[in-house]
Short mmCIF file of C-alpha atoms in Angstrom, two decimals:
data_model
loop_
_atom_site.label_atom_id
_atom_site.label_comp_id
_atom_site.label_asym_id
_atom_site.label_seq_id
_atom_site.Cartn_x
_atom_site.Cartn_y
_atom_site.Cartn_z
CA GLU A 79 -20.18 -0.04 1.37
CA ALA A 80 -17.17 -2.07 0.14
CA GLN A 81 -14.57 -1.62 2.73
CA VAL A 82 -11.57 -3.06 4.88
CA THR A 83 -12.28 -2.60 8.51
CA GLN A 84 -9.62 -2.38 11.12
CA ASN A 85 -9.93 -1.96 15.00
CA PRO A 86 -8.58 -0.21 17.01
CA ARG A 87 -7.52 2.88 15.21
CA TYR A 88 -5.27 3.75 18.04
CA LEU A 89 -3.60 1.64 20.71
CA ILE A 90 -0.99 2.31 23.25
CA THR A 91 0.08 -0.85 25.13
CA VAL A 92 2.98 -1.94 27.05
CA THR A 93 5.84 -4.08 26.26
CA GLY A 94 5.03 -8.07 26.49
CA LYS A 95 1.29 -7.55 26.69
CA LYS A 96 -0.32 -9.54 23.96
CA LEU A 97 -2.79 -7.75 21.59
CA THR A 98 -4.68 -8.48 18.42
CA VAL A 99 -5.51 -6.10 15.72
CA THR A 100 -8.78 -7.14 13.84
CA CYS A 101 -9.32 -6.82 9.98
CA SER A 102 -12.34 -7.37 8.18
CA GLN A 103 -13.42 -7.08 4.61
CA ASN A 104 -16.93 -7.29 2.89
CA MET A 105 -15.87 -7.72 -0.78
CA ASN A 106 -15.31 -11.56 -0.71
CA HIS A 107 -11.68 -10.86 -1.44
CA GLU A 108 -9.27 -13.89 -1.84
CA TYR A 109 -6.09 -11.96 -0.88
CA MET A 110 -5.30 -10.12 2.24
CA SER A 111 -2.17 -8.60 3.58
CA TRP A 112 -0.63 -6.73 6.62
CA TYR A 113 1.83 -4.00 6.06
CA ARG A 114 3.52 -1.52 8.46
CA GLN A 115 4.33 2.05 7.56
CA ASP A 116 7.26 3.78 9.14
CA PRO A 117 8.86 7.27 8.37
CA GLY A 118 11.68 6.60 5.93
CA LEU A 119 11.12 2.92 5.49
CA GLY A 120 7.79 3.25 3.55
CA LEU A 121 5.38 0.32 3.51
CA ARG A 122 6.76 -3.12 4.39
CA GLN A 123 4.53 -6.27 4.18
CA ILE A 124 4.44 -8.40 7.29
CA TYR A 125 2.23 -11.35 6.27
CA TYR A 126 -0.02 -12.21 3.48
CA SER A 127 -2.87 -14.83 2.63
CA MET A 128 -3.74 -15.94 -0.92
CA ASN A 129 -6.95 -17.70 0.59
CA VAL A 130 -8.38 -19.24 3.62
CA GLU A 131 -5.85 -21.22 5.73
CA VAL A 132 -3.14 -20.05 3.34
CA THR A 133 -0.85 -17.48 5.09
CA ASP A 134 2.93 -16.55 4.23
CA LYS A 135 5.46 -14.38 5.41
CA GLY A 136 6.32 -10.83 3.88
CA ASP A 137 9.30 -9.04 4.48
CA VAL A 138 9.21 -8.24 8.07
CA PRO A 139 7.29 -11.06 9.92
CA GLU A 140 9.46 -11.38 12.90
CA GLY A 141 7.29 -10.82 16.01
CA TYR A 142 3.92 -11.29 14.33
CA LYS A 143 1.28 -13.82 13.69
CA VAL A 144 -1.59 -14.07 11.66
CA SER A 145 -4.55 -16.35 10.76
CA ARG A 146 -7.09 -16.91 7.99
CA LYS A 147 -9.94 -19.06 9.48
CA GLU A 148 -12.55 -17.28 7.24
CA LYS A 149 -12.43 -15.50 4.16
CA ARG A 150 -13.36 -11.84 5.49
CA ASN A 151 -11.02 -11.94 8.52
CA PHE A 152 -7.28 -11.62 8.78
CA PRO A 153 -6.06 -10.73 12.36
CA LEU A 154 -2.66 -9.55 13.39
CA ILE A 155 -1.30 -10.74 16.51
CA LEU A 156 1.46 -9.67 18.45
CA GLU A 157 2.17 -12.11 21.23
CA SER A 158 4.90 -10.06 23.06
CA PRO A 159 5.01 -6.51 21.66
CA SER A 160 8.15 -4.80 21.86
CA PRO A 161 8.75 -0.74 21.41
CA ASN A 162 10.19 -1.34 17.77
CA GLN A 163 6.76 -2.69 16.71
CA THR A 164 5.42 0.99 17.26
CA SER A 165 4.12 1.62 13.87
CA LEU A 166 1.40 2.65 11.64
CA TYR A 167 -0.46 -0.64 10.70
CA PHE A 168 -2.32 -1.22 7.53
CA CYS A 169 -4.45 -4.24 6.53
CA ALA A 170 -5.25 -4.32 2.68
CA SER A 171 -7.16 -6.82 0.58
CA SER A 172 -7.46 -7.67 -2.83
CA LEU A 173 -9.85 -9.56 -5.25
CA ARG A 174 -7.04 -12.23 -6.46
CA GLY A 175 -4.07 -10.27 -5.96
CA PRO A 176 -2.73 -6.62 -5.89
CA ASN A 177 -0.75 -7.19 -9.22
CA ILE A 178 -3.96 -6.85 -11.44
CA TYR A 179 -6.64 -6.00 -9.06
CA GLY A 180 -5.13 -3.36 -6.88
CA TYR A 181 -5.68 -3.05 -2.97
CA THR A 182 -8.32 -1.77 -0.90
CA PHE A 183 -6.78 -0.45 2.39
CA GLY A 184 -8.00 -0.17 5.82
CA SER A 185 -7.85 3.11 7.71
CA GLY A 186 -4.86 2.05 9.71
CA THR A 187 -4.13 1.28 13.11
CA ARG A 188 -1.51 3.53 15.21
CA LEU A 189 0.22 1.39 17.59
CA THR A 190 2.27 2.56 20.36
CA VAL A 191 4.37 0.20 22.65
CA VAL A 192 5.89 1.45 25.66
CA GLY B 2 16.08 -7.21 -6.93
CA ASP B 3 13.21 -5.27 -8.26
CA SER B 4 12.83 -1.60 -6.83
CA VAL B 5 11.10 1.58 -7.22
CA THR B 6 12.44 5.06 -6.79
CA GLN B 7 10.48 8.05 -6.11
CA MET B 8 11.49 11.55 -6.03
CA GLU B 9 11.83 12.98 -2.78
CA GLY B 10 9.43 15.37 -1.22
CA PRO B 11 7.86 17.41 -0.04
CA VAL B 12 6.51 19.03 -3.19
CA THR B 13 4.82 22.36 -2.72
CA LEU B 14 2.82 23.99 -5.40
CA SER B 15 0.22 26.59 -5.75
CA GLU B 16 -3.11 25.79 -6.70
CA GLU B 17 -3.64 25.37 -10.59
CA ALA B 18 -0.02 24.51 -11.14
CA PHE B 19 1.28 21.67 -13.09
CA LEU B 20 2.41 18.58 -11.04
CA THR B 21 4.99 15.79 -11.99
CA ILE B 22 6.22 13.26 -9.62
CA ASN B 23 8.97 11.29 -10.82
CA CYS B 24 9.11 7.50 -10.64
CA THR B 25 11.78 4.97 -12.09
CA TYR B 26 12.06 1.52 -11.46
CA THR B 27 14.20 -1.68 -11.91
CA ALA B 28 12.59 -5.03 -12.60
CA THR B 29 12.89 -8.17 -14.50
CA GLY B 30 10.39 -9.19 -16.92
CA TYR B 31 7.39 -6.98 -17.55
CA PRO B 32 6.00 -5.48 -14.34
CA SER B 33 2.75 -3.92 -13.64
CA LEU B 34 2.88 -0.23 -12.35
CA PHE B 35 0.54 1.49 -9.96
CA TRP B 36 0.19 4.72 -8.30
CA TYR B 37 -1.64 5.01 -4.89
CA VAL B 38 -2.61 8.10 -3.09
CA GLN B 39 -2.69 8.70 0.99
CA TYR B 40 -4.76 11.41 2.08
CA PRO B 41 -4.08 12.54 5.71
CA GLY B 42 -5.44 9.86 8.36
CA GLU B 43 -6.53 7.48 5.84
CA GLY B 44 -5.43 4.30 4.19
CA LEU B 45 -3.88 4.20 0.60
CA GLN B 46 -6.29 4.37 -2.40
CA LEU B 47 -5.40 3.05 -5.90
CA LEU B 48 -5.01 6.06 -8.26
CA LEU B 49 -4.32 4.36 -11.43
CA LYS B 50 -2.21 1.70 -13.04
CA ALA B 51 -0.69 0.40 -16.16
CA THR B 52 -0.04 -3.08 -17.08
CA LYS B 53 2.03 -2.98 -20.33
CA ALA B 54 4.67 -0.54 -21.87
CA ASP B 55 3.16 2.77 -23.36
CA ASP B 56 -0.37 2.06 -21.45
CA LYS B 57 -1.61 5.34 -20.06
CA GLY B 58 -3.27 5.05 -16.66
CA SER B 59 -5.54 8.00 -15.71
CA ASN B 60 -8.09 8.94 -12.78
CA LYS B 61 -9.17 12.12 -11.32
CA GLY B 62 -7.07 14.32 -13.72
CA PHE B 63 -3.78 12.34 -13.04
CA GLU B 64 -2.17 10.47 -15.70
CA ALA B 65 1.08 8.34 -15.77
CA THR B 66 2.51 6.54 -18.91
CA TYR B 67 4.33 3.12 -18.63
CA ARG B 68 7.79 4.01 -20.46
CA LYS B 69 9.68 0.75 -20.76
CA GLU B 70 12.59 2.77 -22.38
CA THR B 71 13.03 4.80 -19.66
CA THR B 72 11.84 2.72 -17.10
CA SER B 73 9.60 5.32 -15.68
CA PHE B 74 6.04 5.89 -14.74
CA HIS B 75 5.96 9.72 -13.81
CA LEU B 76 2.65 10.97 -12.30
CA GLU B 77 1.18 14.37 -13.82
CA LYS B 78 -1.64 16.48 -13.37
CA GLY B 79 -2.30 19.55 -15.27
CA SER B 80 -3.94 21.89 -12.60
CA VAL B 81 -3.78 20.48 -9.14
CA GLN B 82 -6.14 21.73 -6.40
CA VAL B 83 -5.68 21.86 -2.56
CA SER B 84 -7.49 18.69 -2.18
CA ASP B 85 -4.81 16.99 -3.94
CA SER B 86 -2.50 17.56 -0.98
CA ALA B 87 -1.48 13.83 0.01
CA VAL B 88 1.41 11.46 -0.15
CA TYR B 89 1.75 9.70 -3.41
CA PHE B 90 3.26 6.14 -3.96
CA CYS B 91 4.49 4.58 -6.83
CA ALA B 92 4.41 0.81 -7.01
CA LEU B 93 5.32 -2.50 -9.14
CA HIS B 94 4.29 -5.71 -9.16
CA SER B 95 6.93 -8.11 -9.02
CA ASN B 96 6.90 -11.20 -11.09
CA ALA B 97 9.34 -13.04 -8.87
CA GLY B 98 7.91 -15.81 -6.76
CA ASN B 99 4.62 -16.87 -5.96
CA ASN B 100 3.58 -13.86 -3.83
CA ARG B 101 1.66 -11.24 -5.90
CA LYS B 102 3.71 -8.77 -4.27
CA LEU B 103 3.67 -5.11 -4.58
CA ILE B 104 7.40 -3.30 -4.49
CA TRP B 105 6.51 0.36 -3.06
CA GLY B 106 8.40 3.39 -3.40
CA LEU B 107 8.92 5.48 -0.25
CA GLY B 108 6.15 8.09 -1.29
CA THR B 109 6.15 11.77 -2.13
CA SER B 110 4.36 14.37 0.11
CA LEU B 111 2.57 16.89 -1.97
CA ALA B 112 1.14 20.06 -0.22
CA VAL B 113 -0.98 22.43 -2.52
CA ASN B 114 -1.54 26.03 -1.39
CA PRO B 115 -4.42 28.11 -2.15
#
C-alpha cells in the first residue's frame, strides 16, 4: 500500500530532551515536507526537501532540523524541544511537488512538550 | 502575498442537505487550487484540484470550479452523508520562488447529523 508512515503517533517529552520523529514513504516521491498544525493557525510548513540532500526552510523552521540522506526518509529533529513546539505534526510527500501532484500525508504525530 | 480565505466553521448540516464551503484567494499569476479533507484522527487527503480558470475538479460527489473573475473555488456537494464529517482545507499553489509551496486556508469543520 502506498503510504507515508510517521512514528511515533503520540509523544510526551520534557523540555530540552532531544527527539526525532521519523517519516518514511514507499512511493519513490522526490518531494517531502513537514508541517505543524495548530488551532487557529492552520498548517504551517517547517521544512521541505525537493530531493536527496536538498532541504530548505519553510515558514517556521526555528527549533527544528531535518535531513534527507535517502529518498524515502525525512526525519524531523528537535534538538532542544520547548513547550511552544507542542503541536500536531504531519509529514507529507509528493511525486515532484504538491503544485501539480498533490500531497500524500502521514497520519500525524501529536507531540506534547512539558 | 498570496493567501486563501475560507468560511469559518463549524458547519452543521443534516444528512442529504446541500453543502457549500466558500473559498476565495488572492494570488499573482495563475495558481492551481486544491481542496483537501481531514477525517478525525487522520492526515489530510487530496479531495480535488483545478489547475486553470473554469476547470471543475470533482471527486466523491464533491465539486469545485476555478472562477478567476471572482477569485473563488467554492466546494459543493449535493447531498452530504454522515461520513463526510471532517475538516476541509482550501489551498493554492504559489508560483513565487522555487518552493513548490501550498498556501493553506485555516480549514472549515463540517458535522453532518443523521
